[in-house]
Short mmCIF file of C-alpha atoms and ligand atoms in Angstrom, two decimals:
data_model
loop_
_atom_site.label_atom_id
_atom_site.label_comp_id
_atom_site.label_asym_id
_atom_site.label_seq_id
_atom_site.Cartn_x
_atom_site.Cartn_y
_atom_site.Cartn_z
CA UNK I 12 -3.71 51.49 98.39
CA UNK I 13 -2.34 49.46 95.59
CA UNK I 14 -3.03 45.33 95.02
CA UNK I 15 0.02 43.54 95.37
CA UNK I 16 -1.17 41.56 92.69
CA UNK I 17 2.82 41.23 91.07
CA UNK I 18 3.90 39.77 94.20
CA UNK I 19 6.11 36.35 93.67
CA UNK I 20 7.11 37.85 90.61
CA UNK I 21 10.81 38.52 89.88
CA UNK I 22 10.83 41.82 87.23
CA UNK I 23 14.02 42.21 85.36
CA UNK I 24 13.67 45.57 83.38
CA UNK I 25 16.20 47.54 80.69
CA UNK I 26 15.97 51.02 80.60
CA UNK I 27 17.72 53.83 78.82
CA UNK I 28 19.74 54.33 75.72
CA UNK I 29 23.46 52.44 75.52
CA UNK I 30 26.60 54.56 74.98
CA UNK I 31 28.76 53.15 72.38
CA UNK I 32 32.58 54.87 72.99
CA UNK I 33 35.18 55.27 69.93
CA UNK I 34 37.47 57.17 71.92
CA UNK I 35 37.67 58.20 75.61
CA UNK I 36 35.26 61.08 75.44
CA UNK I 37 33.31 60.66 72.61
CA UNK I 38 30.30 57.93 72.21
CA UNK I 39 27.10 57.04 69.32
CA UNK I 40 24.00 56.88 71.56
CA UNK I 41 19.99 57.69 71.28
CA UNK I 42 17.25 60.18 72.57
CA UNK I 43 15.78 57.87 75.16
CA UNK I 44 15.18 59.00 78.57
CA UNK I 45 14.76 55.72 80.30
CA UNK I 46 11.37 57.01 81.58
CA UNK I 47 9.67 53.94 80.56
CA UNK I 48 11.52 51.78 81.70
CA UNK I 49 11.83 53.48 84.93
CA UNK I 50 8.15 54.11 84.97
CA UNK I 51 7.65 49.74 84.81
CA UNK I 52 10.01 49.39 87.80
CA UNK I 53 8.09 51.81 90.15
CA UNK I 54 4.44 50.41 89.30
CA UNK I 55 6.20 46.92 89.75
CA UNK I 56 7.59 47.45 92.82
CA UNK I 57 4.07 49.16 94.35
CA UNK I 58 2.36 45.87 92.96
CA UNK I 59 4.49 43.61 95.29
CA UNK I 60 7.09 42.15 92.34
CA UNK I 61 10.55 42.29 93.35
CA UNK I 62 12.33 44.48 90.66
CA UNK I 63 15.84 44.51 88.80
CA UNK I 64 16.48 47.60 86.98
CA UNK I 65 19.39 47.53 84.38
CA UNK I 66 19.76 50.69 83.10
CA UNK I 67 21.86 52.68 80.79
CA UNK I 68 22.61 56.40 81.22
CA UNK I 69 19.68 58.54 82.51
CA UNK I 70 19.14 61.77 84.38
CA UNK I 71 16.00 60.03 86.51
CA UNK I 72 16.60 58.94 90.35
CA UNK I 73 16.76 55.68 90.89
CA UNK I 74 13.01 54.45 92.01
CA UNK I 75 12.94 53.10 95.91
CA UNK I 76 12.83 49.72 96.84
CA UNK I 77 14.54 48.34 92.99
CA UNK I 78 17.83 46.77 92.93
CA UNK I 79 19.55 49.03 89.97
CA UNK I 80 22.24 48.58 88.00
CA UNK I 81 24.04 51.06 86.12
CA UNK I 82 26.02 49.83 82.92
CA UNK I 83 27.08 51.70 80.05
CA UNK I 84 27.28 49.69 76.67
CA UNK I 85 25.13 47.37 75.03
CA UNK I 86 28.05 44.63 75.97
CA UNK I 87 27.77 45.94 79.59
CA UNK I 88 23.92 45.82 79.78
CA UNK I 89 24.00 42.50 78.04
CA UNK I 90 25.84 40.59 80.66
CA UNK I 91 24.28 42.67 83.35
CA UNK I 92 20.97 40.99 81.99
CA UNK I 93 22.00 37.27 81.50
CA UNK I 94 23.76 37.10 85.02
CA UNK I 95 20.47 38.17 86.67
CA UNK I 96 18.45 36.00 84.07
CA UNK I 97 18.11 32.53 86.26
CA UNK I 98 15.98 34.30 89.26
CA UNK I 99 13.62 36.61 86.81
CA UNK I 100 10.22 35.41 86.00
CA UNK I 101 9.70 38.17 83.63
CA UNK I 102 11.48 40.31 81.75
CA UNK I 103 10.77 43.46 80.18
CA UNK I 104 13.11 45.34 77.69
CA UNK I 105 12.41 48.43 77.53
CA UNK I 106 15.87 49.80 76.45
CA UNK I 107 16.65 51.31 73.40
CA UNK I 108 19.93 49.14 73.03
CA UNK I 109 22.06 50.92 70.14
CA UNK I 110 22.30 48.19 67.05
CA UNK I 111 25.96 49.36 66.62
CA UNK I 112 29.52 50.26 68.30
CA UNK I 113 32.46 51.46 66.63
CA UNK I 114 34.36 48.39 66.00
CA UNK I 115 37.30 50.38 67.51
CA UNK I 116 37.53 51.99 70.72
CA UNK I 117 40.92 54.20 70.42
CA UNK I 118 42.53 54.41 73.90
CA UNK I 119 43.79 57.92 73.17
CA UNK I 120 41.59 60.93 72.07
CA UNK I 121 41.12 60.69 68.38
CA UNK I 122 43.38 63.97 66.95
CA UNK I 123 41.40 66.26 64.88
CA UNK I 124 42.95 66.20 61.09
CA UNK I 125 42.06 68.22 57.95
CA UNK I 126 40.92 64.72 56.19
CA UNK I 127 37.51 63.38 57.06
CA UNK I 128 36.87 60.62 59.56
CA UNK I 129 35.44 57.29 58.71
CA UNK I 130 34.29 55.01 61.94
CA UNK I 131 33.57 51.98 61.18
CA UNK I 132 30.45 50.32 62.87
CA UNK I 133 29.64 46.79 63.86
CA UNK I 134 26.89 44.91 65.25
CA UNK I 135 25.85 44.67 68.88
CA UNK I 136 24.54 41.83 70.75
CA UNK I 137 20.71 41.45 70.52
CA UNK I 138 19.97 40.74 74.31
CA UNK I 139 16.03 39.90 73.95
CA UNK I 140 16.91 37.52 70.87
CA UNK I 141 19.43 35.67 73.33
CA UNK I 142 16.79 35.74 76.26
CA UNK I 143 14.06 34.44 74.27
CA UNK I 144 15.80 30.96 73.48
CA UNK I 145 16.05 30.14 76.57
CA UNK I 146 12.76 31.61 77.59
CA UNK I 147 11.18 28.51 79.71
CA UNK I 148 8.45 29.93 81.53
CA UNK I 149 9.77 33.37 81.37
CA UNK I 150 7.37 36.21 80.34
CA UNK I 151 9.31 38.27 77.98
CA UNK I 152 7.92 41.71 76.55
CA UNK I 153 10.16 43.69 73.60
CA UNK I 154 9.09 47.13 72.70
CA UNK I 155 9.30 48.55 68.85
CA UNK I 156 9.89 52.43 68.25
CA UNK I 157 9.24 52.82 64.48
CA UNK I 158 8.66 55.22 62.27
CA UNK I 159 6.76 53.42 59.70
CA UNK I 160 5.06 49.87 59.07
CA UNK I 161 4.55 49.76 62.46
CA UNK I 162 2.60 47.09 63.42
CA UNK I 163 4.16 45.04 60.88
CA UNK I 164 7.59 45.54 61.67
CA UNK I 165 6.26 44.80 65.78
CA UNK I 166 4.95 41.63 65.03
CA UNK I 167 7.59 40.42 63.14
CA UNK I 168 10.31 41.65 65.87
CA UNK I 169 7.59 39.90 69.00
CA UNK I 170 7.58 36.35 66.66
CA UNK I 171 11.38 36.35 65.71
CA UNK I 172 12.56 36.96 69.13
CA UNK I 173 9.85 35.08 70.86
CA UNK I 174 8.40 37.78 73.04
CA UNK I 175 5.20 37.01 74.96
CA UNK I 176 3.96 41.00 73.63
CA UNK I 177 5.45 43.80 71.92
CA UNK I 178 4.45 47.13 73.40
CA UNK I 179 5.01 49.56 70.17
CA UNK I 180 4.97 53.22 69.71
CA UNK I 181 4.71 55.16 66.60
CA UNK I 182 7.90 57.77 66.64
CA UNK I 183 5.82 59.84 64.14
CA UNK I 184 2.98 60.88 66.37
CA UNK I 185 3.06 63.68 69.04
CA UNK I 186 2.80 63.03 72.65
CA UNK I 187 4.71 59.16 72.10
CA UNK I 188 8.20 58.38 72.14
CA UNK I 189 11.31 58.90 73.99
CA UNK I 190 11.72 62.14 75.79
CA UNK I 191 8.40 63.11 77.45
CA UNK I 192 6.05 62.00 80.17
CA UNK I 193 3.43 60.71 77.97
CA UNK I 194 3.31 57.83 75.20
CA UNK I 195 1.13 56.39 72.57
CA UNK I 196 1.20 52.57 72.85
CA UNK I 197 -0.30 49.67 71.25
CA UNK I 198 0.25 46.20 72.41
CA UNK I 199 -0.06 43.08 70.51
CA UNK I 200 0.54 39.43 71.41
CA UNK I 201 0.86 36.08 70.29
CA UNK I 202 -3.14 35.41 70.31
CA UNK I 203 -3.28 38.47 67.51
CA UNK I 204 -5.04 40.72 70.22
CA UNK I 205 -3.85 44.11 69.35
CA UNK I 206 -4.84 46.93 71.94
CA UNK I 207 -4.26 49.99 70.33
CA UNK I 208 -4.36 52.74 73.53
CA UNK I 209 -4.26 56.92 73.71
CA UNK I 210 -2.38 58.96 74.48
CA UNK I 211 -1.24 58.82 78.63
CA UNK I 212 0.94 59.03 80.96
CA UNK I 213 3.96 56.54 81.34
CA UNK I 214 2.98 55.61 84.21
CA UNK I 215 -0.27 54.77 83.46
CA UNK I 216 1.26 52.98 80.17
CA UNK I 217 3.31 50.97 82.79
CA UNK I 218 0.24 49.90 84.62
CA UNK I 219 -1.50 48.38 81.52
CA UNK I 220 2.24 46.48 80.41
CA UNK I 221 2.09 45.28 83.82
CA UNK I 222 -2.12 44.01 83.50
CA UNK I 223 -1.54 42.48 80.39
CA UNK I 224 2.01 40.39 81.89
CA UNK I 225 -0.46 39.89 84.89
CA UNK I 226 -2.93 38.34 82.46
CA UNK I 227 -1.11 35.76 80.66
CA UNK I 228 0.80 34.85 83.67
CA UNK I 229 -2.82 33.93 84.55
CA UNK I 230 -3.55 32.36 81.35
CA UNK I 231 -0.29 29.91 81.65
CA UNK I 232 -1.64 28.85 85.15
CA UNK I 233 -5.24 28.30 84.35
CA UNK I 234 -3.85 25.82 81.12
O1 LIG C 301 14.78 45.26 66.67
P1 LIG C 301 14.63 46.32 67.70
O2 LIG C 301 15.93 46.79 68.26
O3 LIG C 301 13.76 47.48 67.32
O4 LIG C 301 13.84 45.54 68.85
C1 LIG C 301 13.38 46.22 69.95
C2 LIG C 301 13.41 45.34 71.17
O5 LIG C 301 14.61 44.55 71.22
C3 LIG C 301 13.42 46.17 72.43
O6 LIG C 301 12.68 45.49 73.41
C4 LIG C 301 14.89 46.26 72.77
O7 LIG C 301 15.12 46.51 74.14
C5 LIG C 301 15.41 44.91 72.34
N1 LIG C 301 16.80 44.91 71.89
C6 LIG C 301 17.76 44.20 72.59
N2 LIG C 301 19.07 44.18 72.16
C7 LIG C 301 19.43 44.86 71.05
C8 LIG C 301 18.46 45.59 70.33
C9 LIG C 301 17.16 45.60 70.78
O8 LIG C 301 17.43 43.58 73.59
N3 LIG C 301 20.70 44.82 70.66
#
């Protein structure tokens, strides 16, 4: 039996890697799995929230009870995310939105020639840094993957888009990351509380994201 101590709470989570086309079968993306993101939703959903998922490509099933949405790009998750902004209390991004697109998607299949290729990249939205000014009374959590300087590199990312937390793993160590069941997370928030945590399961990882939103959701009504 699980407290339904989320409930009243409106979740909006990201999830997965974004595909970035440059022709119609060929795409830039990442390694992650979206099981972090997926792994939020379900412990939201058992603790009573009601729960958005936006997600980007994934092999995982689609947890029950979650209103889902499937996009593609980081354009496509982007206005996924603002149109379902207004009712979310909270939102968690745990995608791993790709920082570039070709500038050019060619409508045909690119030709294969005997001179190199050049694709020229340019900058995607950044959907948290949108979110968080117009944040209100919105808790927003960011995640940083990083293979070095972590913590420095996750606070500066949780003050210059005005996240509530950062939730950041260290791509370096084994066990945390992207593909598998298990990560290595430390969280850190605006106070300068930083919980450094070992190794576990994701969905045990979820359950302590979703204490610590629980907590200064408290903290905001108690002030
Ligand atoms: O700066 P960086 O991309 O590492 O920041 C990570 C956080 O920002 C994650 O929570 C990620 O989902 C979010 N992000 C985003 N839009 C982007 C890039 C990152 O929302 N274009």
């Amino acid at each position: 039996l699980t407290e339904k101590d989320l409930m009243g709470e409106h979740i909006l989570v990201t999830a997965g890697p974004t595909r970035e086309p440059f022709d119609p079968v060929r795409f830039i993306t990442n390694y992650s799995s979206g099981k972090m993101g997926y792994a939020i939703a379900t412990v939201a959903r058992r603790r009573g929230a009601t729960v958005t998922l936006v997600s980007g490509p994934t092999h995982l099933s689609v947890p029950s009870g979650v209103e889902f949405l499937s996009v593609s790009t980081a354009r496509e998750m982007r206005d996924a995310v603002l149109a379902n902004l207004p009712e979310a209390t909270v939102v968690i991004k745990a995608a791993a939105v790709a920082d570039y697109r070709p500038a050019v998607r060619e409508p045909q299949k690119i030709k294969k020639k005997d001179d190199d290729l050049t694709v020229k990249l340019e900058r995607n939205p950044d959907i948290i840094q949108e979110i968080g000014k117009k944040k209100q009374n919105r808790i927003l959590v960011g995640f940083a993957m990083e293979s070095e300087h972590l913590v420095e590199n996750a606070i500066a990312k949780m003050v210059g888009k005005n996240m509530d937390f950062i939730v950041a793993n260290d791509l370096t160590k084994q066990g945390a990351g992207f593909q598998g069941d298990t990560n290595i997370i430390s969280i850190l928030d605006r106070d300068g509380e930083f919980q450094e945590l070992p190794l576990m399961d994701k969905i045990e990882a979820a359950a302590i994201i979703l204490d610590k939103v629980r907590k200064i959701r408290n903290s905001q009504l108690n002030n």
